C-alpha atoms as one frame of an Amber mdcrd trajectory, in Angstrom:
protein
  20.904  16.067  37.143  17.288  16.678  36.120  16.237  16.332  39.768  18.859
  18.885  40.836  17.684  21.360  38.200  14.074  21.063  39.367  15.168  21.493
  42.990  17.143  24.601  42.043  14.153  26.095  40.212  11.830  25.540  43.185
  14.421  27.026  45.534  14.772  30.064  43.272  10.981  30.543  43.121  10.768
  30.277  46.903  13.583  32.808  47.323  11.986  35.290  44.906   8.655  34.842
  46.658  10.232  35.686  49.986  11.951  38.711  48.464   8.652  40.139  47.232
   6.522  39.295  50.276   5.143  41.914  52.623   7.187  42.933  55.650   6.806
  40.505  58.546   4.308  41.862  61.098   5.958  43.389  64.146   6.286  41.583
  67.451   4.188  42.649  70.438   5.467  45.514  72.565   7.696  44.175  75.361
   8.883  47.350  77.100   7.530  50.857  77.668   8.319  53.462  75.010   8.804
  57.134  75.873   8.783  59.827  73.175  10.192  63.136  74.401  10.263  66.635
  72.968   8.109  66.310  69.864   5.293  68.632  68.870   2.300  66.382  69.523
  -0.751  66.861  67.319  -3.336  65.144  69.503  -5.873  64.761  66.693  -8.719
  66.627  68.403  -7.429  70.125  67.625  -5.044  70.296  70.572  -1.279  70.695
  70.126   1.437  70.137  72.765   4.638  71.865  71.666   7.035  69.997  73.977
   5.339  66.687  74.636   5.929  63.584  76.695   4.230  60.457  75.353   4.509
  57.084  77.070   2.866  53.831  76.036   3.136  50.278  77.276   1.350  47.035
  76.391   0.008  48.742  73.265  -1.819  51.553  75.116  -1.036  55.181  75.884
  -0.356  55.718  79.585   0.817  59.346  79.483   0.312  62.191  77.009   1.355
  65.487  78.557   3.541  68.583  78.420   7.150  67.656  79.177   8.220  71.173
  80.166   7.459  70.968  83.879   7.562  67.233  84.556  10.411  65.739  86.577
   9.352  62.118  86.264  11.873  59.462  85.298  11.288  58.237  81.770  10.580
  54.516  81.585  11.759  51.957  79.022  13.058  52.903  75.585  13.482  56.642
  75.125  13.077  58.319  71.729  14.365  61.880  71.522  12.000  63.556  69.056
  12.924  67.215  69.516  12.139  69.184  66.388   9.849  66.432  65.080   6.075
  65.918  65.102   3.929  63.107  66.490   0.492  62.235  65.074  -2.162  59.580
  65.687  -2.374  57.039  62.867  -4.533  58.321  60.011  -7.805  56.508  59.291
  -9.049  55.713  55.768 -12.835  55.070  55.594 -14.693  53.477  52.661 -11.630
  51.748  51.230 -11.145  48.631  49.095  -7.561  48.177  50.281  -6.709  44.486
  50.468  -9.678  43.478  48.308  -8.019  44.156  44.945  -4.313  43.927  44.173
  -4.163  44.234  40.377  -7.254  45.488  38.536  -6.403  43.572  35.360  -5.926
  40.240  37.163  -9.340  38.804  38.011  -7.968  36.390  40.611  -6.819  39.358
  42.735 -10.144  41.231  42.535 -12.544  40.417  45.372 -14.377  43.692  45.965
 -17.755  42.721  44.495 -20.197  39.788  44.518 -22.963  38.755  42.123 -26.365
  40.076  43.167 -28.066  43.265  44.276 -29.167  43.004  47.926 -26.164  41.536
  49.734 -26.073  42.655  53.391 -24.662  39.236  54.341 -21.470  39.724  52.297
 -18.545  40.418  54.648 -15.493  42.167  53.227 -13.319  41.129  56.160 -12.860
  37.498  55.160 -11.572  38.592  51.718  -9.085  41.104  53.151  -5.512  40.324
  52.084  -2.969  41.310  54.732  -0.145  40.412  52.309  -1.143  43.195  49.909
   1.770  45.321  48.732  -0.684  48.181  48.245  -1.747  48.047  51.898   1.901
  47.999  52.941   2.552  51.201  51.001   0.111  53.145  53.202   2.314  53.053
  56.290   5.169  55.357  55.162   2.615  58.182  54.886   1.003  57.493  58.270
  -2.202  55.805  57.037  -2.422  52.983  59.564  -6.132  52.089  59.855  -8.827
  51.464  57.246 -12.484  50.600  56.838 -12.476  47.767  54.299 -15.613  48.159
  52.206 -17.241  46.008  49.502 -18.523  47.496  46.240 -21.329  46.805  43.766
 -25.051  46.051  43.921 -27.705  48.111  45.648 -26.588  46.823  49.053 -22.882
  46.033  48.668 -22.421  44.251  51.970 -20.767  44.783  55.328 -17.456  46.515
  56.032 -14.971  45.955  58.857 -12.189  48.102  60.306  -8.588  46.851  60.358
  -5.106  47.997  61.282  -2.364  47.661  58.683   0.102  45.311  60.390  -1.149
  41.752  60.659  -0.551  38.130  59.673  -4.166  37.541  58.630  -7.591  39.163
  58.789  -8.238  37.748  62.250  -5.174  39.602  63.548  -5.977  42.744  61.577
  -9.555  43.347  62.685 -10.295  46.209  65.071 -14.066  46.311  64.640 -15.839
  43.502  62.849 -18.930  44.125  60.690 -19.115  47.800  61.601 -21.402  49.016
  58.821 -23.808  48.218  55.991 -23.089  49.938  52.655 -25.887  51.026  50.302
 -25.531  52.583  46.840 -28.478  54.964  46.605 -30.185  55.223  43.172 -29.625
  58.332  41.035 -32.599  60.431  39.973 -30.626  61.377  36.849 -28.141  59.177
  35.036 -26.155  59.049  31.862 -27.741  57.384  28.853 -26.848  53.697  28.572
 -25.607  53.564  24.986 -25.320  49.779  25.146 -29.110  49.665  25.532 -29.740
  52.131  22.701 -30.256  55.181  24.943 -28.958  58.617  23.923 -25.759  59.719
  25.595 -25.757  62.492  28.194 -27.664  63.031  31.432 -31.356  62.130  31.498
 -34.047  61.552  34.082 -34.025  58.098  35.623 -37.662  57.063  35.233 -37.006
  54.024  37.427 -35.789  56.093  40.373 -38.967  55.819  42.468 -39.193  52.076
  41.842 -35.527  51.579  42.784 -36.017  53.463  46.058 -39.215  51.488  46.700
 -37.360  48.233  46.066 -34.833  49.182  48.719 -37.573  50.132  51.199 -39.414
  46.878  50.495 -36.235  44.926  51.245 -35.878  46.667  54.616 -39.543  46.010
  55.418 -39.288  42.346  54.386 -36.126  41.883  56.462 -37.823  43.390  59.503
 -40.846  41.113  59.039 -38.560  38.091  58.714 -36.665  38.972  61.900 -39.946
  39.450  63.787 -41.311  36.138  62.500 -40.550  32.525  63.326 -37.632  32.240
  60.822 -38.552  28.722  59.766 -36.663  29.153  56.503 -33.138  30.522  56.748
 -32.616  33.742  54.787 -29.030  34.992  55.112 -29.587  38.504  53.646 -32.538
  39.174  55.945 -30.749  37.717  58.982 -27.757  39.997  58.317 -30.035  43.020
  58.809 -30.634  42.317  62.499 -27.748  44.471  63.747 -28.863  47.281  61.438
 -32.277  47.442  63.101 -30.945  47.119  66.658 -28.394  49.893  66.062 -25.229
  47.805  66.425 -24.318  48.270  62.765 -24.159  51.690  61.088 -25.638  52.346
  57.657 -23.338  54.055  55.153 -25.292  55.384  52.180 -23.248  56.346  49.123
 -25.125  59.292  47.634 -24.296  62.631  46.009 -27.346  64.547  44.704 -29.428
  67.085  46.646 -32.725  65.304  45.964 -31.190  61.927  46.705 -29.730  63.090
  50.030 -33.129  64.549  50.966 -34.707  61.155  50.200 -32.028  59.433  52.282
 -32.985  61.598  55.269 -36.600  60.524  54.847 -35.491  56.902  54.452 -33.657
  57.189  57.784 -36.860  58.358  59.472 -39.078  55.767  57.796 -36.912  52.876
  58.969 -35.820  54.294  62.347 -32.120  54.169  61.506 -30.219  55.802  64.359
 -26.720  55.491  62.895 -26.575  56.681  59.284 -23.651  58.232  57.374 -23.656
  59.947  53.981 -20.666  58.896  51.858 -19.680  61.218  48.994 -22.249  63.984
  49.447 -21.187  66.224  46.558 -24.346  68.331  46.985 -24.581  67.959  50.755
 -24.044  71.691  51.229 -27.507  72.365  49.759 -29.148  70.296  52.508 -26.576
  70.844  55.269 -29.159  72.174  57.741 -31.307  69.044  57.333 -28.255  66.810
  57.763 -27.295  68.639  60.935 -30.858  68.482  62.278 -30.901  64.711  61.755
 -27.339  64.232  63.115 -26.032  62.708  59.889 -22.249  62.973  59.367 -20.674
  63.166  55.911 -17.619  61.390  54.532 -16.524  63.775  51.784 -14.784  62.352
  48.735 -11.157  63.296  48.080 -10.649  66.910  46.954  -8.148  66.117  44.177
 -10.767  65.871  41.437 -12.794  68.074  39.124 -16.235  69.492  40.073 -19.156
  67.145  39.427 -21.537  69.825  38.091 -20.938  72.336  35.290 -22.176  75.250
  37.410 -20.044  74.391  40.465 -17.163  76.627  41.505 -13.916  75.297  40.040
 -12.581  74.777  43.567 -15.708  73.221  45.085 -14.060  69.811  45.706 -11.230
  71.595  47.549 -13.442  73.646  49.844 -16.515  71.412  50.303 -15.262  69.856
  53.540 -14.617  73.292  55.066 -18.042  74.585  54.059 -19.732  71.570  55.670
 -17.640  71.960  58.838 -18.694  75.623  58.970 -22.307  74.400  58.854 -21.713
  72.408  62.037 -21.583  68.922  60.498 -19.308  66.094  61.581 -17.121  65.663
  58.485 -14.453  63.146  57.508 -12.449  62.480  54.349 -12.559  59.317  52.230
 -10.613  58.414  49.089 -12.821  56.376  46.722 -12.629  56.857  42.966 -10.099
  56.261  40.228  -6.981  54.415  41.450  -8.488  54.602  44.936  -6.372  51.919
  46.561  -3.050  53.395  45.471  -4.306  56.943  46.063  -5.307  56.221  49.661
  -1.705  56.862  50.684  -2.398  60.518  49.773  -5.040  60.847  52.507  -2.955
  63.271  54.631  -2.288  65.453  51.590  -6.015  65.602  50.818  -6.445  67.033
  54.324  -3.600  69.425  53.551  -5.463  70.628  50.451  -8.575  71.270  52.552
  -6.397  73.305  54.929  -4.984  75.278  51.995  -8.554  76.210  51.015  -9.581
  77.743  54.307  -9.862  75.168  57.098  -7.506  75.705  60.032  -4.660  73.142
  59.958  -5.584  71.250  63.149  -9.238  71.200  62.085  -8.176  69.692  58.760
  -6.191  67.072  60.657  -9.372  66.089  62.522 -10.940  65.082  59.190  -8.619
  62.052  59.044  -8.193  61.375  62.771 -10.867  61.894  65.425 -13.708  62.759
  63.012 -13.187  59.600  60.981 -12.844  57.629  64.219 -16.182  59.002  65.479
 -17.931  58.339  62.174 -16.658  54.744  62.134 -17.387  54.207  65.820 -13.790
  53.524  66.920 -13.084  56.771  68.764 -12.750  54.835  72.021  -9.574  53.163
  70.682  -8.191  55.366  67.890  -8.158  58.838  66.368  -6.253  60.760  69.066
  -3.160  60.559  71.250  -4.964  60.046  74.559  -4.440  57.922  77.638  -6.108
  54.527  77.388  -6.331  54.429  73.571  -4.326  52.175  71.269  -0.750  53.370
  70.773  -1.151  53.762  67.015   0.982  56.729  66.016   3.936  57.928  63.984
   6.792  60.412  64.202   7.352  62.711  61.218  10.234  65.025  60.411   7.725
  67.792  59.652   4.120  68.661  58.839   2.340  65.391  58.011  -0.204  67.164
  55.790   2.572  68.425  53.484   4.046  65.860  51.083   7.388  67.696  51.142
   7.883  67.317  54.900   5.909  64.198  55.851   9.003  62.013  56.253   8.427
  59.302  58.828  11.102  57.998  61.184   9.011  55.750  63.459   5.611  54.036
  63.180   3.804  52.173  65.946   0.568  50.215  65.567  -0.984  49.156  68.880
   2.443  49.635  70.459   4.322  47.476  67.936   7.087  49.241  66.017   6.332
  48.676  62.346   8.841  48.626  59.491   8.686  51.493  57.021  10.236  49.380
  54.259   7.966  48.498  51.341   8.340  47.264  47.793   8.307  50.897  46.690
  10.978  52.084  49.136  13.191  49.195  48.014  12.820  50.276  44.388  13.444
  53.910  45.333  16.714  53.020  47.082  17.743  50.748  44.231  17.391  53.429
  41.564  18.758  56.216  43.763  21.928  54.135  44.115  22.036  53.753  40.337
  21.914  57.471  39.674  24.283  58.295  42.513  26.869  55.952  40.967  26.368
  57.485  37.534  26.851  61.027  38.867  30.275  60.253  40.323
């Protein structure tokens, strides 16, 4: 009897575990798929009102106007008249899959001990079973740059798609970029060290910048030497210096961004991206001159400076676009993993504050793809690219109408069911029964 009770308990645990697991990744595409009649938002500013989209073996083979074509539609046909088709949205600078529950240490793998950690790779810590990652798909967020946090040099990010068995299946671009947290020239007083509260000059700023420059110089000397003694952090810098790995510098202040531009020149960094850039508008001309794109932080926040316009976070992306910069949107900050599902609505807010709707869409499609270096495979609905897309009942940048009916990642049709949709249906049924 005792044995049977134990067996029952283990069976129950196994059953509950299966009930709460992520949706099983979709099977590979086996037949062509044809989507007819939808308004296709290509992702590069172009719109096709009555579109014909065909993809097979995970790649787009036709994206065109369906009005005049007489071709026979191959494979499975989806009638999408009155609906909208979009490329999968791309979330840069994200810790999705690195932390599941903030209060549970065993699920938090976004940071490592140390300061200069270019050899740390976020990819191998990425959890494809994350329920948070799963919840991105019903809003059309299908690709992300998984980024470590902490230290002066946090480590190396990789780019994944959100339907996979493990990180090896998920990866689209491995070790795409190095992430650096630039020092602040002003900082809040550290009360735990007896400093007065409030903003004050960081007297260590020059030394902190010098420390970073010295690390780059030492790494370059190591790579040019005989390498008799293995040094993993220095060795990890090789692809930074040869241009195969981009450098993403997380920085906000005007002075700091100016120093970053000089840092780029001093170390001959061809591929550098500013992440955050709250005061980037003040040095926009210098950023444009040095071909530095900006990943602007989400607009749903308060202004960083007391003398900023109240709506500066809402309109910053538009103002930078008007200056001729390549601009994308990222979602870091409080509750960033859960809030990443709001990425399309952040773009919608930017559109509401002056940027034309299709230009706002580019901030989370082709612009982000270009900034991350994956525009050859993602970011637009174009022949030859991955068939990563979704069909929405309405405007995907409006939370009232972004209701998805179909999602495809690399041609595989992905389930829209998540832990949250299950709970939604459960409680909707409860209230529907009570109202009868």
